[in-house]
Amino acid sequence: MSNVPADLSYTKSHEWVRTLADGTVEIGITDHAQQALGDLVFVEVPEAGRSVKADEPCAVVESVKAASDVYAPIAGEIAAGNPRLAAEPEVVNAEPYGAGWLMRLKPSAGALAAAALLSAADYRKLLEAEGSS
Amino acid sequence: MARRTPLYKLHQELGARLVDFAGWDMPVQYGSQIGEHHAVRRAAGVFDVSHMAVLDVRGGAARTFLRQLLANDVARLKAPGKALYSCMLNPQGGVLDDLIVYFLNDYWFRVVVNAGTRERDLAWIRAHSQPFGLEVTERTDLAMLAIQGPEARTKAAQLLRPADAAAALALDSFFGRELGSWFVARTGYTGEDGFEIMLPAADAVPAWRSLNALGVASCGLGARDTLRLEAGMNLYGNDMDESTHPFESALGWTVALSSQERDFIGRAALESIARAGSARELIGLVLEERGVLRAHQKVLAAGGQGEITSGTFSPTLERSIALARVPAGTAGRVQVEVRGKLLGARIVKPPFVRHGHSLI
């Protein structure tokens, strides 16, 4: 049911990662994650310049129902948080892989290679195993 | 395995997300929870509330018994069909449940209690009714639909025969009556006008489909919760329970102490609390910053600490609102610890929203 674009990498905690041309990575939550959360009403993204470790909580997405942490998939320095989401959190529901990106991050040396990311095929398997694809 | 209402298969067919609620598989939402919320504020929505327990109390001593069982006084119910909201207390004055009781005739009262407390309530009521020689029947043969919103009554009336429709539309607020095999009441839990209809289980699915066909939106428990919180209505288990009494739960208005000879369960405890004054009170909060108030967040007030009992994002007000239990006399502004940060909130008197309009 949920959309899993083939050109992205994923985490077990339902973030996606897109490598950009300048070497930074763009990070968001997956279509499955936004569906599970329901209508988002509050998103807090990290400030540019903040250093994050892999698996460190660095953003918050809250729906009417619940609050959920978003974890840094890769160690590095935050290049930007998506400024649009403060006023329009619902963009994450509408375009989780596009305008609803949460943050851009400059990976630390070697961090991208060290990150435990999943391919689209593996993430799909994870969703199937969770009984929620 | 979780219990299922007669509408379970229909919820699945309609694409509902089903979750466990008090041991029942219940729809939390069908599509957008906020969309369902707005449907009720602006037009009409239907909720499956068949998980709630309908108990019929029959016998000549029914009124005498209920005057002892409940903190509100069923002697206030004089006109047939009239409903009363009440707490049922333990001897310490703690709230065992909140419920609605309908006076149908001198030999028949109908009580509707929460799903989460169903078994305990039934055991409590049966035990205390023993000396009165009453018949207490759990109406598991009935389903219950809540149709709520400014267009709810006119839409729901279209399910009835013309004579019954006229009778239903003539009901005053907080009255119900039997219309054929259906019991139609002008009550609800959303802050909007509407009906709650108890009907034979076999009628539930066709009624729901007809309502959908009339443009009444299927709504889940998610929207029900944001609607009731905007309406400033307590949720049992969140805003009050056995460990809290009505005076610290904004339910003092439901406690009838005036009739001196009426010795209801919990009365002695409540009288001593009333004499001393309650140390805590339940108030409304509006968050003045971005973020979402949630149950169990800590409230910092001038007079001491408190706690959020229910919190959410209000789709109508587009900001976060909450109920919180704080030291008595707290006024003005407080701070709430939200995910490690202190955010400013303003105390308001609930309801936050009534009949589609902001009251804050």
XYZ file of C-alpha atoms in Angstrom:
493
model
C 0.000 0.000 0.000
C 2.630 2.530 0.971
C 5.046 4.031 -1.520
C 8.740 3.010 -1.315
C 10.762 4.796 -4.054
C 13.542 2.579 -5.423
C 16.178 5.333 -5.558
C 16.261 6.062 -1.804
C 17.847 4.363 1.200
C 15.927 3.603 4.376
C 16.251 2.896 8.091
C 14.521 0.393 10.328
C 12.977 3.361 12.167
C 11.198 4.489 8.965
C 13.373 7.391 7.809
C 14.466 7.736 4.188
C 17.811 9.088 2.934
C 18.534 10.728 -0.426
C 22.117 11.520 -1.457
C 22.294 14.934 -3.123
C 24.764 16.052 -5.761
C 26.774 18.202 -3.317
C 27.469 15.235 -1.013
C 24.901 16.191 1.623
C 21.981 13.891 2.325
C 18.298 14.765 2.602
C 16.305 12.954 5.283
C 12.594 12.497 5.824
C 10.055 9.997 7.118
C 8.604 7.327 4.862
C 5.124 7.174 3.415
C 4.454 4.255 5.751
C 5.536 6.366 8.750
C 3.346 9.326 7.842
C 0.376 7.005 7.284
C 0.925 5.335 10.640
C 1.135 8.692 12.423
C -1.864 10.226 10.704
C -2.431 13.954 10.254
C 0.718 15.796 11.368
C 0.109 18.938 13.412
C 3.591 19.825 14.666
C 7.068 19.249 13.295
C 10.293 20.348 14.965
C 13.417 20.195 12.822
C 17.039 20.655 13.986
C 18.996 23.906 13.649
C 21.703 24.158 10.997
C 25.159 23.606 12.468
C 24.106 21.026 15.072
C 26.277 17.899 15.180
C 24.393 14.646 15.460
C 25.449 11.070 16.102
C 23.923 8.161 14.216
C 20.618 7.102 15.831
C 20.404 10.327 17.843
C 16.869 11.789 18.049
C 17.077 15.038 16.111
C 13.553 15.923 14.988
C 10.036 15.476 16.307
C 6.906 14.750 14.306
C 3.598 14.960 16.123
C 0.203 13.941 14.837
C -3.117 14.493 16.550
C -2.577 11.109 18.172
C 1.063 10.923 19.169
C 4.557 12.361 19.180
C 7.387 10.481 17.527
C 11.131 11.073 17.423
C 13.020 11.068 14.160
C 16.548 9.629 14.382
C 19.631 10.742 12.472
C 20.377 7.833 10.126
C 23.955 9.027 9.695
C 26.431 10.958 11.872
C 27.225 14.459 10.694
C 26.362 18.118 10.838
C 22.900 19.493 10.104
C 23.043 21.669 6.972
C 19.395 22.763 7.105
C 16.043 21.981 8.649
C 13.029 22.316 6.336
C 11.752 25.824 7.178
C 8.344 25.221 5.603
C 7.200 22.622 8.128
C 6.774 25.014 11.064
C 3.724 26.507 9.397
C 2.717 23.574 7.195
C 3.364 20.248 8.959
C 0.740 18.609 6.731
C 3.206 18.784 3.817
C 4.890 15.718 5.344
C 1.631 13.792 4.899
C 1.074 15.054 1.379
C 4.646 14.739 0.035
C 6.761 12.654 2.408
C 9.524 12.115 -0.187
C 9.448 15.606 -1.680
C 8.497 18.944 -0.139
C 8.032 17.186 3.204
C 11.750 16.474 3.736
C 12.813 17.170 7.336
C 16.537 17.984 7.255
C 19.692 18.047 5.180
C 22.879 16.724 6.735
C 26.574 16.780 5.845
C 27.840 13.307 6.796
C 31.029 13.023 8.872
C 33.989 11.382 7.123
C 33.193 7.733 6.522
C 29.762 8.005 8.183
C 27.743 7.349 5.047
C 29.627 4.114 4.348
C 29.300 3.076 8.017
C 25.561 3.771 8.243
C 23.294 0.735 8.467
C 20.916 1.726 5.680
C 18.424 -0.499 3.903
C 17.741 -0.700 0.194
C 14.197 -0.086 -1.025
C 13.771 -3.859 -1.481
C 14.939 -4.546 2.082
C 12.731 -1.802 3.498
C 9.749 -3.291 1.679
C 10.580 -6.645 3.265
C 10.719 -4.967 6.663
C 7.243 -3.508 6.132
C 5.936 -6.895 5.035
C 7.483 -8.512 8.106
C 5.775 -5.878 10.262
C 2.564 -6.817 8.480
C 1.954 -3.302 7.289
C 3.090 -2.867 3.714
C -9.153 -12.002 21.363
C -10.596 -8.530 21.322
C -14.351 -8.085 21.280
C -16.035 -6.792 18.153
C -19.140 -4.700 17.625
C -21.807 -5.629 15.038
C -20.154 -3.029 12.761
C -16.679 -4.594 12.778
C -16.816 -6.003 9.236
C -18.194 -2.743 7.884
C -15.362 -0.780 9.525
C -12.887 -3.099 7.782
C -14.699 -2.675 4.479
C -14.586 1.113 4.889
C -10.821 0.980 5.355
C -10.752 1.908 9.027
C -7.580 1.635 11.047
C -8.694 -0.665 13.876
C -7.034 -0.539 17.282
C -7.576 -2.141 20.640
C -9.674 0.102 22.850
C -10.532 -1.273 26.295
C -10.456 -4.806 24.895
C -12.478 -3.969 21.777
C -11.341 -3.779 18.147
C -12.476 -0.236 17.345
C -11.982 2.150 14.415
C -9.633 5.011 15.311
C -10.000 6.663 11.898
C -11.213 5.906 8.382
C -9.155 8.486 6.507
C -8.003 11.777 7.951
C -8.761 12.164 11.657
C -8.818 15.947 11.274
C -11.183 15.606 8.317
C -13.563 13.521 10.454
C -13.350 16.107 13.228
C -14.288 18.926 10.862
C -17.136 16.855 9.387
C -18.761 16.781 12.833
C -18.177 20.483 13.544
C -19.445 21.563 10.113
C -21.993 18.935 8.971
C -22.467 15.460 10.463
C -20.542 12.328 11.400
C -21.418 8.902 12.748
C -19.488 6.981 15.418
C -19.756 3.347 16.469
C -20.080 3.447 20.251
C -21.468 -0.065 20.601
C -18.583 -0.933 22.924
C -20.293 1.081 25.644
C -22.533 -0.946 27.930
C -26.288 -0.407 28.014
C -27.836 -1.625 31.268
C -31.544 -1.734 31.937
C -32.527 -1.464 35.579
C -36.096 -2.650 36.102
C -38.257 -2.869 39.179
C -40.380 -0.773 41.485
C -37.375 0.243 43.628
C -35.224 1.331 40.657
C -35.348 5.024 41.573
C -34.619 4.384 45.245
C -31.652 2.208 44.291
C -30.187 4.706 41.802
C -30.519 7.519 44.335
C -28.206 5.492 46.560
C -25.864 4.344 43.773
C -25.185 7.670 42.034
C -23.726 11.000 43.147
C -26.215 12.945 41.063
C -29.838 12.665 42.108
C -32.207 10.782 39.806
C -35.046 12.474 41.704
C -34.261 15.302 39.268
C -35.644 13.079 36.515
C -39.370 13.773 36.478
C -40.321 13.733 32.803
C -40.153 10.320 31.050
C -37.154 10.111 28.721
C -35.093 12.661 30.626
C -31.368 11.887 30.944
C -28.917 12.723 33.718
C -25.117 12.678 33.744
C -23.654 11.297 36.949
C -20.598 9.848 38.616
C -20.734 6.497 40.371
C -18.414 6.682 43.385
C -16.671 4.316 45.762
C -17.059 4.949 49.521
C -13.888 7.115 49.473
C -15.513 9.420 46.919
C -13.296 8.173 44.058
C -14.946 8.012 40.642
C -15.735 4.414 39.614
C -17.255 5.620 36.362
C -19.199 8.426 34.755
C -22.453 7.490 33.076
C -25.752 8.610 31.640
C -28.990 7.430 33.196
C -32.334 7.721 31.373
C -35.635 7.693 33.228
C -38.055 5.734 31.063
C -40.782 5.009 33.574
C -41.129 4.320 37.296
C -40.147 0.690 36.732
C -37.403 1.174 34.136
C -34.207 3.204 34.027
C -31.498 2.776 31.394
C -27.845 3.316 32.306
C -25.014 3.699 29.759
C -21.491 3.125 31.103
C -17.973 3.146 29.663
C -16.500 0.153 27.828
C -13.330 0.130 29.911
C -15.233 -0.244 33.176
C -18.039 -2.468 31.859
C -17.336 -5.618 33.896
C -16.468 -3.797 37.098
C -19.534 -1.546 36.818
C -21.824 -4.456 36.144
C -20.511 -6.372 39.172
C -20.773 -3.239 41.365
C -24.299 -2.423 40.234
C -25.507 -6.012 40.564
C -24.017 -6.326 44.061
C -25.514 -3.062 45.304
C -28.903 -3.710 43.703
C -29.342 -7.046 45.525
C -31.387 -5.695 48.471
C -33.733 -3.857 46.084
C -35.035 -6.867 44.169
C -34.255 -5.382 40.768
C -33.567 -6.888 37.397
C -30.299 -5.580 35.882
C -29.916 -6.594 32.242
C -26.899 -5.950 30.035
C -28.318 -5.177 26.587
C -25.713 -6.949 24.472
C -28.433 -7.290 21.821
C -28.159 -3.566 21.069
C -25.657 -1.606 19.022
C -25.176 2.128 19.585
C -24.479 4.841 17.031
C -23.694 8.471 17.819
C -24.673 10.829 14.999
C -23.287 14.269 15.747
C -23.004 17.649 14.077
C -25.195 20.576 13.036
C -26.873 18.430 10.342
C -26.936 15.214 12.384
C -30.536 15.271 13.594
C -32.138 16.050 10.262
C -30.006 13.395 8.517
C -30.604 10.723 11.162
C -34.349 11.441 11.209
C -34.466 10.326 7.573
C -33.800 6.761 8.751
C -37.096 6.783 10.651
C -40.718 6.462 9.590
C -42.305 9.911 9.223
C -44.207 9.795 12.522
C -41.112 8.581 14.384
C -38.931 11.170 12.635
C -41.216 13.945 13.857
C -41.078 12.549 17.385
C -37.264 12.301 17.257
C -36.896 15.863 15.974
C -39.220 17.067 18.750
C -36.926 15.693 21.470
C -35.472 18.331 23.766
C -31.802 18.277 24.613
C -30.922 15.434 27.019
C -34.124 13.518 26.338
C -34.580 10.135 24.709
C -37.468 7.906 23.736
C -38.290 4.541 22.255
C -39.320 4.646 18.625
C -40.216 1.112 17.571
C -37.238 -1.090 18.419
C -34.872 1.916 18.449
C -34.088 4.184 21.366
C -33.235 7.668 20.141
C -31.671 10.219 22.507
C -30.609 13.812 21.933
C -27.262 13.387 23.675
C -23.627 13.188 22.668
C -19.971 13.654 23.475
C -18.810 16.195 20.910
C -20.184 19.616 21.867
C -22.503 19.486 18.849
C -26.180 18.704 18.570
C -27.092 15.175 17.557
C -28.508 11.823 18.509
C -27.272 8.702 20.168
C -29.280 5.751 18.894
C -29.464 2.337 20.530
C -30.782 -0.183 18.035
C -30.958 -3.943 17.466
C -27.547 -5.215 16.369
C -28.921 -6.351 12.989
C -30.046 -2.788 12.186
C -26.627 -1.233 12.763
C -24.969 -1.913 9.399
C -27.924 -0.832 7.220
C -28.339 2.307 9.363
C -24.668 3.197 8.978
C -24.757 2.666 5.205
C -27.893 4.819 4.907
C -26.225 7.580 6.933
C -23.153 7.438 4.676
C -25.461 7.676 1.660
C -27.008 10.806 3.202
C -23.558 12.376 3.441
C -22.877 11.586 7.106
C -19.142 10.884 7.470
C -17.822 7.732 9.146
C -15.826 8.921 12.173
C -13.465 7.054 14.464
C -12.493 7.243 18.093
C -9.612 9.582 17.217
C -11.973 12.357 16.151
C -14.271 11.512 19.048
C -11.426 12.274 21.437
C -10.459 15.642 19.902
C -14.138 16.641 19.723
C -14.872 15.784 23.356
C -11.740 17.563 24.539
C -12.649 20.725 22.599
C -16.087 20.403 24.225
C -14.399 20.298 27.642
C -15.767 16.862 28.477
C -13.833 14.499 30.714
C -12.656 11.070 29.600
C -12.866 8.378 32.260
C -9.447 6.887 32.987
C -7.676 10.041 31.773
C -9.269 12.962 33.566
C -10.708 11.093 36.523
C -10.622 7.615 37.993
C -10.979 5.782 41.306
C -8.165 7.815 42.844
C -9.768 11.216 42.137
C -13.017 12.686 43.393
C -15.524 14.815 41.452
C -14.487 18.130 43.059
C -10.938 17.823 41.669
C -12.305 16.642 38.307
C -14.475 19.666 37.403
C -17.509 17.494 38.180
C -18.736 19.196 41.344
C -21.804 20.306 39.378
C -22.867 16.663 39.087
C -22.781 16.015 42.843
C -26.164 16.560 44.492
C -25.714 17.117 48.233
C -28.849 19.197 48.839
C -31.172 16.335 49.732
C -29.972 15.609 53.290
C -31.709 12.246 53.670
C -30.157 10.798 50.485
C -27.186 8.705 51.626
C -25.491 7.835 48.334
C -22.246 5.850 48.147
C -19.342 8.261 48.684
C -21.475 10.995 50.257
C -19.711 11.089 53.629
C -16.293 11.325 51.960
C -17.458 14.090 49.613
C -18.983 16.091 52.446
C -15.728 16.132 54.368
C -13.817 17.081 51.181
C -16.357 19.843 50.522
C -15.948 21.155 54.087
C -12.141 21.194 53.895
C -12.086 22.429 50.294
C -10.514 20.463 47.460
C -6.720 20.809 47.278
C -6.686 20.400 43.505
C -8.853 21.313 40.574
C -9.190 20.392 36.913
C -8.739 23.343 34.560
C -8.428 23.999 30.838
C -5.169 25.060 29.168
C -4.417 26.659 25.828
C -0.805 26.407 24.677
C 0.552 29.787 23.669
C 3.527 28.391 21.763
C 4.039 25.758 19.078
C 3.884 22.176 20.256
C 1.343 19.683 21.504
C 0.156 19.181 25.079
C -0.212 15.513 26.030
C -1.448 13.558 29.041
C 1.046 13.273 31.936
C 3.124 16.336 31.021
C 4.133 18.297 34.093
C 2.473 21.669 34.777
C 4.399 24.302 36.754
C 2.165 26.839 38.482
C 2.795 29.502 41.112
C 1.062 27.349 43.737
C 2.892 24.115 42.894
C 3.012 21.333 40.350
C 0.204 19.801 38.362
C -0.275 17.386 35.504
C -1.997 17.326 32.121
C -4.740 14.694 32.148
C -5.763 14.996 28.471
C -4.049 17.004 25.771
C -4.250 17.251 22.029
C -4.051 19.490 19.024
C -7.411 21.182 18.537
C -8.328 21.047 14.847
C -10.944 23.787 15.304
C -8.659 26.219 17.151
C -5.481 25.100 15.326
C -3.524 25.106 18.558
C -2.969 22.739 21.420
C -5.447 22.456 24.303
C -5.549 20.354 27.441
C -7.243 19.543 30.708
C -4.883 19.621 33.691
C -5.124 18.910 37.395
C -3.403 21.717 39.318
C -3.332 23.134 42.864
C -6.671 24.793 43.688
C -6.746 28.506 42.954
C -4.219 28.401 40.113
C -4.998 31.232 37.716
C -3.529 33.106 34.771
C -0.542 31.507 33.141
C 1.422 28.327 33.777
C 4.330 26.527 32.186
C 4.155 22.997 30.831
C 7.142 20.717 30.390
C 6.806 19.525 26.800
C 9.535 17.138 25.662
C 12.178 18.725 27.856
C 11.188 22.346 27.228
C 9.046 24.717 29.277
C 6.248 26.214 27.183
C 3.755 28.896 28.229
C 0.064 28.069 28.538
C -2.985 30.073 29.566
C -5.720 28.832 31.892
C -9.219 28.942 30.413
C -12.597 27.695 31.511
C -13.733 24.789 29.306
C -15.470 24.209 26.948
C -13.001 25.418 24.334
C -15.454 24.964 21.437
C -19.229 24.719 21.390
C -21.496 24.328 18.359
C -18.627 24.950 15.974
C -17.432 28.180 17.597
C -14.358 29.015 19.616
C -15.075 30.052 23.203
C -11.539 31.037 24.128
